[in-house]
Amino acid sequence: MLELKNITKVIGEKIILRNFSLALEQGKSVAVVGPNGAGKSTFFKLAAGLMQQTSGEILLNGEQIKKKSLLLKKKVGYLGHESFLYNALTPIENLTFYGKLYKVKNMEEKITELLRAVGLHYFKDIPIRSFSRGMMQRLAIARVLLAEPEFLLLDEPHTGLDQEAVSLLNQLIKERQNKGVAILLISHDFEQVINVCDQVLILNKGKVVDEKDIDHQAGLMPFKKWYEAAVSRK
Ligand code: ADP
Ligand code: MG
Ligand code: MG
């Protein structure tokens, strides 16, 4: 269980998150939606230990978590706008670097498996500086899965992916969820939200303003209406 308790985050004069609390259970897939500037990315960075909260605490399986702890980075996989990849290195070299850092068991085997899974097997020995955005994102996905995190925080992971890569990503997410991994997904694309997630939270102005289980049969319209109503409420 990953818990955020009464988290407030102030940057400069601005309160980005205000007394924010959330408990994430294993095996759940939760979408986080909300207008631009709502605090979604800040929430993920705090939960992944990339940023320090102004007040409140973050607990991983009951234990207080320090910013930048290696354990946290291993257990909480974060895929954000930064790729954390090295341009001069090949996919194999990039993944080997992270595999060693996180002390991944059967590393070579897992790297081969992941590069196949994301469709980069034939490019494994080419420095990634020549990669397209989509290829970079495929490798970033492999990187985040390599440490076998218990929580996967995916901030707009579908952005810039072609249709094939979107299906592939959604399949990888589902596989992890079935193994008990908790998925948190930020997306502007409501279609991905209802395809991938079982539950959704609406974040607005640094607070969760509404939440519900997703009805996969209902389609997009009721979802959009519910969202619009929630974000337009005071
Ligand atoms: P979202 O991901 O929902 O679009 P963010 O978490 O990125 O929202 O940002 C929430 C608010 O915090 C925005 O108003 C943004 O401008 C502000 N913000 C985020 N990071 C910083 C920063 N490093 N310095 C100043 N303001 C920031
Ligand atoms: Mg934004
Ligand atoms: Mg964001």
PDB file of C-alpha atoms and ligand atoms in Angstrom, residues 11-12 14-17 34-43 45 51 81 155-156 186 188 203, ligand 1:
ATOM      1  CA  ILE A  11       5.839  26.159  -4.740  1.00  0.00           C
ATOM      2  CA  GLY A  12       6.705  29.811  -4.375  1.00  0.00           C
ATOM      3  CA  LYS A  14       1.270  28.871  -4.844  1.00  0.00           C
ATOM      4  CA  ILE A  15      -0.448  25.977  -3.103  1.00  0.00           C
ATOM      5  CA  ILE A  16      -0.285  23.155  -5.641  1.00  0.00           C
ATOM      6  CA  LEU A  17      -1.731  20.364  -3.478  1.00  0.00           C
ATOM      7  CA  GLY A  34      -8.304  16.937 -14.289  1.00  0.00           C
ATOM      8  CA  PRO A  35      -7.688  20.226 -16.053  1.00  0.00           C
ATOM      9  CA  ASN A  36      -4.199  21.415 -16.910  1.00  0.00           C
ATOM     10  CA  GLY A  37      -2.521  22.799 -13.785  1.00  0.00           C
ATOM     11  CA  ALA A  38      -4.691  20.749 -11.398  1.00  0.00           C
ATOM     12  CA  GLY A  39      -1.620  19.242  -9.698  1.00  0.00           C
ATOM     13  CA  LYS A  40      -1.666  15.772 -11.263  1.00  0.00           C
ATOM     14  CA  SER A  41       2.006  15.635 -12.220  1.00  0.00           C
ATOM     15  CA  THR A  42       3.042  17.132  -8.882  1.00  0.00           C
ATOM     16  CA  PHE A  43       1.098  14.387  -7.089  1.00  0.00           C
ATOM     17  CA  LYS A  45       6.367  13.238  -8.537  1.00  0.00           C
ATOM     18  CA  MET A  51       9.957  15.900  -5.064  1.00  0.00           C
ATOM     19  CA  HIS A  81       7.722  13.571 -19.342  1.00  0.00           C
ATOM     20  CA  ASP A 155       1.957  10.414 -16.492  1.00  0.00           C
ATOM     21  CA  GLU A 156       0.443  10.820 -19.977  1.00  0.00           C
ATOM     22  CA  ILE A 186      -2.789  10.369 -15.907  1.00  0.00           C
ATOM     23  CA  HIS A 188      -6.107  13.651 -21.249  1.00  0.00           C
ATOM     24  CA  LEU A 203      -8.245  16.286  -9.402  1.00  0.00           C
TER      25      LEU A 203
HETATM   26  P1  ADP B   1      -1.026  19.042 -14.061  1.00  0.00           P
HETATM   27  O1  ADP B   1      -0.097  17.892 -14.218  1.00  0.00           O
HETATM   28  O2  ADP B   1      -2.340  18.684 -13.467  1.00  0.00           O
HETATM   29  O3  ADP B   1      -1.205  19.807 -15.337  1.00  0.00           O
HETATM   30  P2  ADP B   1       1.093  20.194 -12.439  1.00  0.00           P
HETATM   31  O4  ADP B   1       1.237  19.314 -11.247  1.00  0.00           O
HETATM   32  O5  ADP B   1       2.086  20.036 -13.529  1.00  0.00           O
HETATM   33  O6  ADP B   1      -0.386  20.067 -13.010  1.00  0.00           O
HETATM   34  O7  ADP B   1       1.112  21.699 -11.984  1.00  0.00           O
HETATM   35  C1  ADP B   1       0.209  22.227 -11.028  1.00  0.00           C
HETATM   36  C2  ADP B   1       0.481  23.690 -10.820  1.00  0.00           C
HETATM   37  O8  ADP B   1       1.746  23.874 -10.246  1.00  0.00           O
HETATM   38  C3  ADP B   1       0.490  24.503 -12.106  1.00  0.00           C
HETATM   39  O9  ADP B   1      -0.152  25.718 -11.868  1.00  0.00           O
HETATM   40  C4  ADP B   1       1.957  24.689 -12.395  1.00  0.00           C
HETATM   41  O10 ADP B   1       2.167  25.890 -13.087  1.00  0.00           O
HETATM   42  C5  ADP B   1       2.543  24.731 -11.003  1.00  0.00           C
HETATM   43  N1  ADP B   1       3.912  24.208 -10.964  1.00  0.00           N
HETATM   44  C6  ADP B   1       4.293  22.930 -11.149  1.00  0.00           C
HETATM   45  N2  ADP B   1       5.622  22.787 -11.016  1.00  0.00           N
HETATM   46  C7  ADP B   1       6.104  24.007 -10.753  1.00  0.00           C
HETATM   47  C8  ADP B   1       7.409  24.552 -10.505  1.00  0.00           C
HETATM   48  N3  ADP B   1       8.498  23.768 -10.504  1.00  0.00           N
HETATM   49  N4  ADP B   1       7.507  25.859 -10.263  1.00  0.00           N
HETATM   50  C9  ADP B   1       6.422  26.661 -10.248  1.00  0.00           C
HETATM   51  N5  ADP B   1       5.169  26.233 -10.454  1.00  0.00           N
HETATM   52  C10 ADP B   1       5.009  24.930 -10.715  1.00  0.00           C
END
